[in-house]
XYZ file of C-alpha atoms in Angstrom:
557
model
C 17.472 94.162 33.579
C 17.547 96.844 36.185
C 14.113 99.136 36.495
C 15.355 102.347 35.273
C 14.311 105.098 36.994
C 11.102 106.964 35.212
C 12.595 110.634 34.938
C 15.451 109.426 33.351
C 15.519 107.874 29.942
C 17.468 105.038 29.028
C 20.627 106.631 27.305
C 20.645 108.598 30.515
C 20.881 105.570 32.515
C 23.547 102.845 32.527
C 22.339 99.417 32.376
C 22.229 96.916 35.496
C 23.987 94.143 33.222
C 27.600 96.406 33.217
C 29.393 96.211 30.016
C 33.062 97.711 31.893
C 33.640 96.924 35.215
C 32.363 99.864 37.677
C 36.171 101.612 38.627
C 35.685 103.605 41.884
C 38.326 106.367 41.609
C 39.179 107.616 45.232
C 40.504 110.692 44.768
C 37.728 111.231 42.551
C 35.074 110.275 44.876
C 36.996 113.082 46.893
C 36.797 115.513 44.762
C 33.191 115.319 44.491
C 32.799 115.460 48.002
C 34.221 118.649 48.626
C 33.056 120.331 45.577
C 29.156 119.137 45.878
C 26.419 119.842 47.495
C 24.323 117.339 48.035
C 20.065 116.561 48.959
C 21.081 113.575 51.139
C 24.445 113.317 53.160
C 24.338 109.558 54.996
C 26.647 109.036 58.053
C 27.546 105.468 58.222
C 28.175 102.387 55.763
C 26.746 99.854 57.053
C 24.150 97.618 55.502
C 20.997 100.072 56.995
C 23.209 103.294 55.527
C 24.103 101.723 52.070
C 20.455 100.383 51.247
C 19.449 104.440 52.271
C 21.830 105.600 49.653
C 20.498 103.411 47.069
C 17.533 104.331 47.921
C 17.517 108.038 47.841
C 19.752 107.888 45.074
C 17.269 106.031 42.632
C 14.397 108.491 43.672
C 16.256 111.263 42.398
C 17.952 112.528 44.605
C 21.786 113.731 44.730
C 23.301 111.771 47.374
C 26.782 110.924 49.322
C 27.731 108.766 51.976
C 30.460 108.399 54.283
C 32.020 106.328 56.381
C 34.916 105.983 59.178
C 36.199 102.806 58.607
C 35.039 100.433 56.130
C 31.954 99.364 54.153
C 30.559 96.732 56.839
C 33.305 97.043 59.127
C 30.864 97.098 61.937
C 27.642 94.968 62.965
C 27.247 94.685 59.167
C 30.045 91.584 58.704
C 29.490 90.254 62.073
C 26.020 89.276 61.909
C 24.634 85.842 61.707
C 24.630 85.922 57.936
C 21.603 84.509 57.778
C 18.559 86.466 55.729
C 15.411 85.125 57.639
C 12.081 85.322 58.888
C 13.076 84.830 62.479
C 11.576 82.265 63.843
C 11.865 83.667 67.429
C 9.761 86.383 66.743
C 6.721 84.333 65.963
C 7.154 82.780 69.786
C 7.609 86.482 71.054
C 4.111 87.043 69.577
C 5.977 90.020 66.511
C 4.077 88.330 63.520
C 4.432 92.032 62.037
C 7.780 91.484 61.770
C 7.842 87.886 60.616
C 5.746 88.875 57.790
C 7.793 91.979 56.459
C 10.828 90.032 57.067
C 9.936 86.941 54.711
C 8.744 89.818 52.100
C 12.569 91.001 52.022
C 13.907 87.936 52.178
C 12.318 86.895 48.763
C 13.098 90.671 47.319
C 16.952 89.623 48.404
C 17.004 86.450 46.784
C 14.960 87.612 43.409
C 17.463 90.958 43.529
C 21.277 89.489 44.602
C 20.502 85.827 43.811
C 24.667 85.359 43.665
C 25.069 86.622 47.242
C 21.338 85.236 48.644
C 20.978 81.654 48.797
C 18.251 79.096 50.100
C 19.454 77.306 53.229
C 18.138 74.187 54.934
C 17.540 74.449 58.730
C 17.427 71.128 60.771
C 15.784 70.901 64.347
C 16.747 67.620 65.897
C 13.760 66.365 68.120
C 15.667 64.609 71.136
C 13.924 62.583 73.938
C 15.113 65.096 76.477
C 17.877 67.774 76.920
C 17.095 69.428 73.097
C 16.130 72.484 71.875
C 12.862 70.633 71.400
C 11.490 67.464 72.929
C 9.119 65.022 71.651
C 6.249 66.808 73.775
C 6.918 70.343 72.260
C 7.860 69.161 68.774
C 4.394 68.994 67.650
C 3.751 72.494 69.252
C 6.366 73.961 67.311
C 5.039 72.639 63.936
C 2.225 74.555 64.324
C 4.707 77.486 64.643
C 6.285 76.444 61.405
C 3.146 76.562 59.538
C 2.292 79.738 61.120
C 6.159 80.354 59.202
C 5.158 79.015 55.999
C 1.708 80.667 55.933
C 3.381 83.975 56.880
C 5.049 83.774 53.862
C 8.174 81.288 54.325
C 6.197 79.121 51.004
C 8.130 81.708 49.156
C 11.181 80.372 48.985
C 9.413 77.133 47.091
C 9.664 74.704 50.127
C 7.123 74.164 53.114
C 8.584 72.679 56.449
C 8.394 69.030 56.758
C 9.590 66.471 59.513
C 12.222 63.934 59.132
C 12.776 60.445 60.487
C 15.807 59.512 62.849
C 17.994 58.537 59.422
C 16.847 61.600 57.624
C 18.451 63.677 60.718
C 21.608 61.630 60.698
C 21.877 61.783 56.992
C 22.349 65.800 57.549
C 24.285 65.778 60.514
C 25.726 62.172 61.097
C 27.448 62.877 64.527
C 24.759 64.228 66.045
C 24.472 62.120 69.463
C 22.077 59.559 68.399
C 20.991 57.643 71.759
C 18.320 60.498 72.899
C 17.504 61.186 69.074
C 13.501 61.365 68.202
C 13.609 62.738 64.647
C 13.648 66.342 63.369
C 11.806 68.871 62.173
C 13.464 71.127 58.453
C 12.295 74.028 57.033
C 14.146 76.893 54.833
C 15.399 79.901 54.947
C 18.674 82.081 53.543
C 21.847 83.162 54.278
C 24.664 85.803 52.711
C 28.196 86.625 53.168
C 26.899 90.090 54.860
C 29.892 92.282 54.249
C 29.606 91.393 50.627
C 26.354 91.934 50.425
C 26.837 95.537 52.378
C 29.707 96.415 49.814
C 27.691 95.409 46.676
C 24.626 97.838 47.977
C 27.112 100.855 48.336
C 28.133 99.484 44.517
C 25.051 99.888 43.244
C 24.377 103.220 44.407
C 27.341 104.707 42.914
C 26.542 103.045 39.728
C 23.112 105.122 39.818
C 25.604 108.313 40.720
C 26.152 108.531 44.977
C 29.122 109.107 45.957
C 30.482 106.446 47.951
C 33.826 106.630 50.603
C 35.166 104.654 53.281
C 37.572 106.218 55.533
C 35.642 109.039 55.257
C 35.255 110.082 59.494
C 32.462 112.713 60.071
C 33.736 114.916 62.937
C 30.899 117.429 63.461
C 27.822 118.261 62.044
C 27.158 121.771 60.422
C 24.178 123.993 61.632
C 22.506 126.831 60.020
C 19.079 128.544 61.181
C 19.018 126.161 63.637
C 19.407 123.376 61.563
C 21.638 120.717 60.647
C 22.555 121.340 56.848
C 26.052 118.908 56.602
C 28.839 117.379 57.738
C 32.556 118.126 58.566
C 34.211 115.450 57.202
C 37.990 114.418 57.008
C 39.338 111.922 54.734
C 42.591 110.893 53.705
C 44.399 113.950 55.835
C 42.138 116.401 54.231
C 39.030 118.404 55.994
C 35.876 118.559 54.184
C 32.485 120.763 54.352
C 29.701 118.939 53.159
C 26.650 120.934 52.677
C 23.487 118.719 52.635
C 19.801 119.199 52.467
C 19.718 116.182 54.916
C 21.580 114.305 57.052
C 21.054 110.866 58.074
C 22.832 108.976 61.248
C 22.796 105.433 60.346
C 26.021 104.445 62.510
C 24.090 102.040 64.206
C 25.653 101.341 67.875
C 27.873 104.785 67.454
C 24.232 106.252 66.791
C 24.080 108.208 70.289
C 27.275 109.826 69.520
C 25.987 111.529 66.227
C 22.984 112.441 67.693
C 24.219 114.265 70.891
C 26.419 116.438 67.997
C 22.741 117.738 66.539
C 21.332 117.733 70.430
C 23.569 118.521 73.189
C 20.574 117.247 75.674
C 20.399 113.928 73.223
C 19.931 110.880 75.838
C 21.553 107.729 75.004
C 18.993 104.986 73.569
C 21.208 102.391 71.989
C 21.472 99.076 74.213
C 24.364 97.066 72.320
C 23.931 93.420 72.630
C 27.140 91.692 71.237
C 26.629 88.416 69.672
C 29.574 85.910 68.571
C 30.734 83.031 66.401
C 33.592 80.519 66.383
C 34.335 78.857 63.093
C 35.381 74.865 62.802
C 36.549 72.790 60.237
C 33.742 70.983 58.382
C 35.971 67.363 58.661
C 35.285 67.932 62.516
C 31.587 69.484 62.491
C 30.087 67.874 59.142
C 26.421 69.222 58.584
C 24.560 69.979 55.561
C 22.859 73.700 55.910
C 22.170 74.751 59.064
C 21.635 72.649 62.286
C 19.984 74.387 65.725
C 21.495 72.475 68.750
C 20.978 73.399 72.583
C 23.235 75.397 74.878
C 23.223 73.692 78.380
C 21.653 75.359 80.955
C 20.639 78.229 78.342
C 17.708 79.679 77.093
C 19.754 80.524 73.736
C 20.177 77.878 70.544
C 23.114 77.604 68.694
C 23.168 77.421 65.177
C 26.217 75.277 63.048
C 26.170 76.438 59.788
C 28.595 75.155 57.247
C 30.853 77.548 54.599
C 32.419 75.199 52.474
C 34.761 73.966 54.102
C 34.354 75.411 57.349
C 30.999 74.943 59.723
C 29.979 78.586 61.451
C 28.440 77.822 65.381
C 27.141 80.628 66.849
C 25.703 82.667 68.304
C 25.748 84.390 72.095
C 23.502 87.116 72.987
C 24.457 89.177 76.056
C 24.747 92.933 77.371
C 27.930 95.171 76.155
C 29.767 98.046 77.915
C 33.260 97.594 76.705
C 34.522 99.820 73.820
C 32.445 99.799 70.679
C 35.642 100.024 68.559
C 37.597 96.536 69.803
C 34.540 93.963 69.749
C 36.355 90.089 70.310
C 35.516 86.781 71.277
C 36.391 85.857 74.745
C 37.744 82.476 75.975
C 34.743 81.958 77.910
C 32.376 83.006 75.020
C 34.202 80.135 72.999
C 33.896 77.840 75.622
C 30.043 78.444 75.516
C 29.706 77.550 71.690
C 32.197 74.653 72.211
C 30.148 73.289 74.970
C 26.817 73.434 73.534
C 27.872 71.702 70.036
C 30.032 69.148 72.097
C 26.811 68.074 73.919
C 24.902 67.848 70.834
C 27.157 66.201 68.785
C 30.168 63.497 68.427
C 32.758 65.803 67.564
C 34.874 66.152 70.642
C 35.775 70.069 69.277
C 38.755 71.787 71.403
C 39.988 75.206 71.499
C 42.557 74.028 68.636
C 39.954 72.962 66.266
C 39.014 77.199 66.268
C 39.950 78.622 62.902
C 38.443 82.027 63.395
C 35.775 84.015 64.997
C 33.701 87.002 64.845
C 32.237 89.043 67.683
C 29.675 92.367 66.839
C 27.041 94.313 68.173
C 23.602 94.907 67.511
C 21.863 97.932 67.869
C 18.690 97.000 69.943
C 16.553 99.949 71.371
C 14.799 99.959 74.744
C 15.135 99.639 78.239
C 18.361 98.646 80.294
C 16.026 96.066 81.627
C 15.320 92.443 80.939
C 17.303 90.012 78.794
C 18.739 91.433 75.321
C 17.403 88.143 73.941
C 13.946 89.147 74.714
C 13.855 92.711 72.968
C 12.633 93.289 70.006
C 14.361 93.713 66.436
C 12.278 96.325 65.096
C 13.360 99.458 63.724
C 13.459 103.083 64.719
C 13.270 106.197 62.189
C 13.293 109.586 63.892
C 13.964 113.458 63.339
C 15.121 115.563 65.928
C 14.256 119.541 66.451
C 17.132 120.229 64.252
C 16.080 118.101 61.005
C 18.770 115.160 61.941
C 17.135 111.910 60.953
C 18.373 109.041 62.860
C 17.764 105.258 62.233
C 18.585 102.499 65.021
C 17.745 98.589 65.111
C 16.399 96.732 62.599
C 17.965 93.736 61.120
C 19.770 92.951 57.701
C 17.327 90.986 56.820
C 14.841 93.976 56.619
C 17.669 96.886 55.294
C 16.227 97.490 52.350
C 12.731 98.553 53.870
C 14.437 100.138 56.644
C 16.095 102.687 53.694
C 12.803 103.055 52.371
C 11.352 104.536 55.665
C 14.372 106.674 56.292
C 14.474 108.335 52.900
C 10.674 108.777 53.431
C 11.438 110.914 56.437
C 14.082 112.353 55.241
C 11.965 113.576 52.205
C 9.457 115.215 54.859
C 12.582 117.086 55.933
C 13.386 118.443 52.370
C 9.846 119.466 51.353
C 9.670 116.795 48.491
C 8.084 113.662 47.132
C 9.563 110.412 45.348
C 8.440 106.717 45.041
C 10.953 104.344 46.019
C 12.037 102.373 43.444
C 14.463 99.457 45.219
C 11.674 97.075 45.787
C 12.272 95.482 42.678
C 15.741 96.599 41.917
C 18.780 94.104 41.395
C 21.652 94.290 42.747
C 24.926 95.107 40.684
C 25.923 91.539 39.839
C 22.506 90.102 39.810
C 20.448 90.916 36.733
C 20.628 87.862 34.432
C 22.155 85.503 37.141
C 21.473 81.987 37.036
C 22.483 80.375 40.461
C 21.766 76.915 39.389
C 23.600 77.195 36.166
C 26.883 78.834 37.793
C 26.886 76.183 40.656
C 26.684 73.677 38.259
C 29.780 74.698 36.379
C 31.619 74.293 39.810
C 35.206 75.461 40.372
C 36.365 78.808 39.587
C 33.010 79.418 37.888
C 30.992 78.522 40.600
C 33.629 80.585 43.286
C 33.576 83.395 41.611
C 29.781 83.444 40.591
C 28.450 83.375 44.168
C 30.452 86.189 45.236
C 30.390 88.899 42.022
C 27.710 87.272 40.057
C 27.425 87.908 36.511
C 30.556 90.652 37.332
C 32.547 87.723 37.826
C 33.285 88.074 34.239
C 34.951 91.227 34.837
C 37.641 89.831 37.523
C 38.164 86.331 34.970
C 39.283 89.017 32.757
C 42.356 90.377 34.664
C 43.369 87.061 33.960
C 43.972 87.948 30.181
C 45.660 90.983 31.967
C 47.913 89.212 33.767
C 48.363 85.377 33.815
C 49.847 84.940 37.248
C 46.915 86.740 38.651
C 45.421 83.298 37.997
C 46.997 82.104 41.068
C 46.035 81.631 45.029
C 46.812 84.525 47.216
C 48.364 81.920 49.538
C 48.505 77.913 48.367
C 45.904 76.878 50.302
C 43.716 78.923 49.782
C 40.458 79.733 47.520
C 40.915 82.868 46.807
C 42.529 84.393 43.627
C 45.134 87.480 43.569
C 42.657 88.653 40.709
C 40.413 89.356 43.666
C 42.665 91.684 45.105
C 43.322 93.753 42.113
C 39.518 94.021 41.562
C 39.151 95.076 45.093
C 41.296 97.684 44.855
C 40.196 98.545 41.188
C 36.458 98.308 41.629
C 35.841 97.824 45.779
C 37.516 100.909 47.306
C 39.506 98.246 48.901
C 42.200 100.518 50.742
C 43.851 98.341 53.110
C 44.881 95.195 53.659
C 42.380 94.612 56.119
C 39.885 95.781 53.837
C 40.502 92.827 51.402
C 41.175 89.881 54.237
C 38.633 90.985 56.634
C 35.505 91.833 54.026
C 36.721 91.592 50.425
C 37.810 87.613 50.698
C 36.773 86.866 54.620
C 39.430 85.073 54.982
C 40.315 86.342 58.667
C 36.873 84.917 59.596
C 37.208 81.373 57.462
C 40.360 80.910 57.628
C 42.219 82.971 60.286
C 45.913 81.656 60.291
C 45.951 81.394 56.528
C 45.247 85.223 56.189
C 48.184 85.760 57.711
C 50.471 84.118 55.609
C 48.779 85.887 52.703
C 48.887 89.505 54.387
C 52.277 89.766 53.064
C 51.126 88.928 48.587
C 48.209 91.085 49.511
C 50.063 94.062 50.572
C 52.136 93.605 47.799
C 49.559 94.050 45.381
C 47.981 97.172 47.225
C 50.917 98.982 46.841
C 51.025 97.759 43.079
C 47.610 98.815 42.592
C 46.912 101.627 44.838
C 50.718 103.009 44.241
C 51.325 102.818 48.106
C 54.890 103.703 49.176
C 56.665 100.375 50.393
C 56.490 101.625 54.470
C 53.141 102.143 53.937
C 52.534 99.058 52.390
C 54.848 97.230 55.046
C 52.986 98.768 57.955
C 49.525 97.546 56.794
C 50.846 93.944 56.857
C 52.180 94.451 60.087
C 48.984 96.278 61.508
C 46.703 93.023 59.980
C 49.099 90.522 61.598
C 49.419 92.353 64.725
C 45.077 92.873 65.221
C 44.980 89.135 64.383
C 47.446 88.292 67.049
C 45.647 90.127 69.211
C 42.065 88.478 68.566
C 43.897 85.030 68.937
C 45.366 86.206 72.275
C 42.202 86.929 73.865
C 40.729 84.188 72.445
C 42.893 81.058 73.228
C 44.316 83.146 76.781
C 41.257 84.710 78.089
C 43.410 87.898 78.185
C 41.330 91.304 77.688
């Protein structure tokens, strides 16, 4: 059961376990845009900007947030998915954020145990040429029970080492000739822009309002102050009058900021990172595997989806636009090198099924290698009451809110405990991970992505029978899904529901396109979009996939 908060009582308060489905009505999420005031107005719907809602919202406060595409559109559904420690930051010498980040980790998995899950990691020891050798290996142990005493024993498994069989039994075409053993240890992953969207649920179930394509276009001084937002969504031009306003648009941050303060100067470094995805029949691993890049300092990770294995990811300086983020041919080479060295898999260009290409945030100097900078956070207030916060990492969102309502709390005069620590998740009260996986098929599908909401979309199939079927044979995911999305997601687009909703662009690229077409039809069922419309958001989807194939497979920018 959700902690309700303490001024409220409980018939005040809905309860975390929904009994209806939470309908997001966007013209009435509009409405009360333009018609309220409001203590905390966040810029920005990513995963930092949604956990701030929540946050502020469940202290009290009357909150909205907006943002210009769509929930995770961003960094947000282009991270590594993976909800972690960081290993890397205990051989940088951070332990400080080691420790904090194991803390969340465990608060993710105890509040959205249907979108959090455990997640084996393999290091292969080789006798040369590996991320670790036989001379470093036992070096690095003691870095893993630095891990586990930091607080990795959390997640109910301690690091251990493996034998040459116990390696091959995870990942049996791993190049056995040079192979030494391996070392395993556990951490978590998520489907990130699910998790994103499910924060920005939760905080309009405690009373935010929440809108995507929702672009702020200037910010609104008084006294010297910033005290809102000009906003337009949907055509319309909107005056939001806030007590507060936060800039959590991440790489977009310096943008915002130079709006409050003309003299603003830019701080945001953007360091893009991608992934390729394979089929599993052509990278089989269990969990996670860390393999070398050759001639790099950087590991790659192959991470397997079902029925797809994830390899990424790159780490290198950014100056193109922020707003058209793909993989390059030579980025895809990279990945396709290092996990053809490391394995038996003989992976070509062909055997690509999708990719994904972001940017994170970092803050510091122009100098140096963006590997080597740090992931820590930044909360600030400028001279004119603007609170902005930059870096930071999923895995630590939820604390990051914390901080940035905190300061934005010193801004309004006032004082509330934060109450998210120990908050679930909409879809997560009462879930039993175990039990739905063992159920397996639809149970288990839908379970891991709505939790105990999943209910809720099985019952559109009383609705409507022939909701019951794929989107596209071939594929997992049920038309169900779409109406929910639309019903219950803000889903506006048919983007929105391939990209983030389903993640089928990312899984399973050249499938999405064939169901752009029964996706757009039921948008413009649900949504009541006029057939052009409808027509021209199929072609938009097919034409931006086109595109991210074309500079993929042709090196073309």
């Amino acid at each position: 059961m959700i902690r309700l908060p303490e001024r409220k009582t409980r018939s005040e308060t809905r309860n975390a376990i929904r009994r209806t489905p939470l309908t997001l009505d966007r013209q009435e999420q509009i409405e009360r845009l333009a018609s309220r005031p409001v203590d905390v107005l966040v810029v920005g719907g990513g995963v930092t900007g949604c956990y701030t809602a929540l946050d502020a919202v469940t202290r009290g406060l009357s909150v909205a947030l907006v943002e210009r595409d769509d929930f995770a559109s961003g960094t947000s559904s282009k991270s590594s998915k993976m909800v972690h420690g960081g290993l890397r930051y205990i051989e940088q010498g951070n332990l400080p954020l080691v420790r904090r980040s194991l803390l969340e980790r465990q608060r993710f998995r105890r509040n959205a145990p249907h979108l959090v899950q455990r997640l084996p990691f393999v290091f292969p020891v080789l006798a040369q040429d590996g991320v670790f050798d036989a001379r470093v290996a036992k070096a690095f142990e003691g870095l893993l029970w630095t891990y586990d005493l930091a607080g990795g024993w959390r997640i109910g498994r301690l690091h251990q080492r493996l034998t040459v069989p116990e390696v091959l039994a995870r990942a049996p075409r791993l190049r056995a000739d040079r192979l030494r053993g391996g070392l395993l240890y556990y951490d978590s992953r998520t489907d990130d822009a699910r998790l994103t969207l499910t924060i920005a649920r939760t905080a309009a179930h405690f009373g935010a309002t929440v809108l995507n394509g929702a672009t702020c276009r200037g910010l609104l001084h008084e006294g010297g102050r910033v005290r809102g937002a000009r906003v337009e969504v949907d055509g319309r031009d909107v005056e939001v009058r806030a007590g507060v306003v936060i800039n959590a648009t991440g790489v977009w941050s310096d943008t915002l900021d130079a709006l409050s303060d003309p003299g603003h100067r830019p701080r945001i470094r953007p360091a893009k990172g991608v992934h390729i995805v394979v089929p599993w029949t052509r990278l089989p691993v269990d969990g996670t595997v860390t393999v070398p890049i050759p001639g790099r300092a950087r590991r790659a990770t192959c991470t397997r989806w079902g029925d797809v294995v994830v390899v990424g990811t790159t780490d290198t300086d950014y100056d193109g636009p922020l707003d058209e983020v793909l993989c390059t041919r030579e980025e895809m080479d990279y990945l396709l090198d290092g996990a053809n060295t490391a394995f038996d898999a003989g992976l070509t260009p062909e055997d690509v099924v999708g990719s994904m290409a972001g940017l994170r945030p970092l803050v510091g100097s122009k100098e140096g290698a963006t590997l080597d900078m740090s992931r820590d956070h930044r909360v600030s207030t400028d001279a004119r009451g603007l609170v902005t916060v930059t870096g930071g990492k999923l895995t630590t969102s939820r604390h990051m809110g914390e901080l940035v309502v905190d300061e934005a709390l010193k801004v309004l005069g006032r004082r509330a405990r934060c109450r998210t620590v120990s908050l679930p998740l909409l879809g997560g009260a009462g879930y039993d991970a175990e039990a739905s996986s063992a159920t397996g098929g639809l149970g288990a599908h839908l379970g891991e992505r709505y939790g105990t909401e999943a209910r809720f979309v099985a019952a559109l199939l009383d609705e409507d029978p022939a909701l019951a079927e794929p989107i596209i044979e071939g594929g997992r995911h049920l038309r169900a899904e779409v109406v929910y999305a639309a019903r219950c997601e803000l889903a506006r687009t048919v983007d929105d529901v391939l990209s983030r909703r389903t993640r089928m662009r990312v899984f399973a690229r050249d499938l999405s396109v064939k169901a752009a077409p029964e996706v757009g039809r039921l948008l413009r069922r649900e949504l009541g979009l006029a057939e052009e419309e409808a027509a021209r958001q199929v072609d938009d989807y097919i034409a931006a996939v086109e595109r991210e194939k074309t500079v993929l497979m042709e090196g073309l920018s």
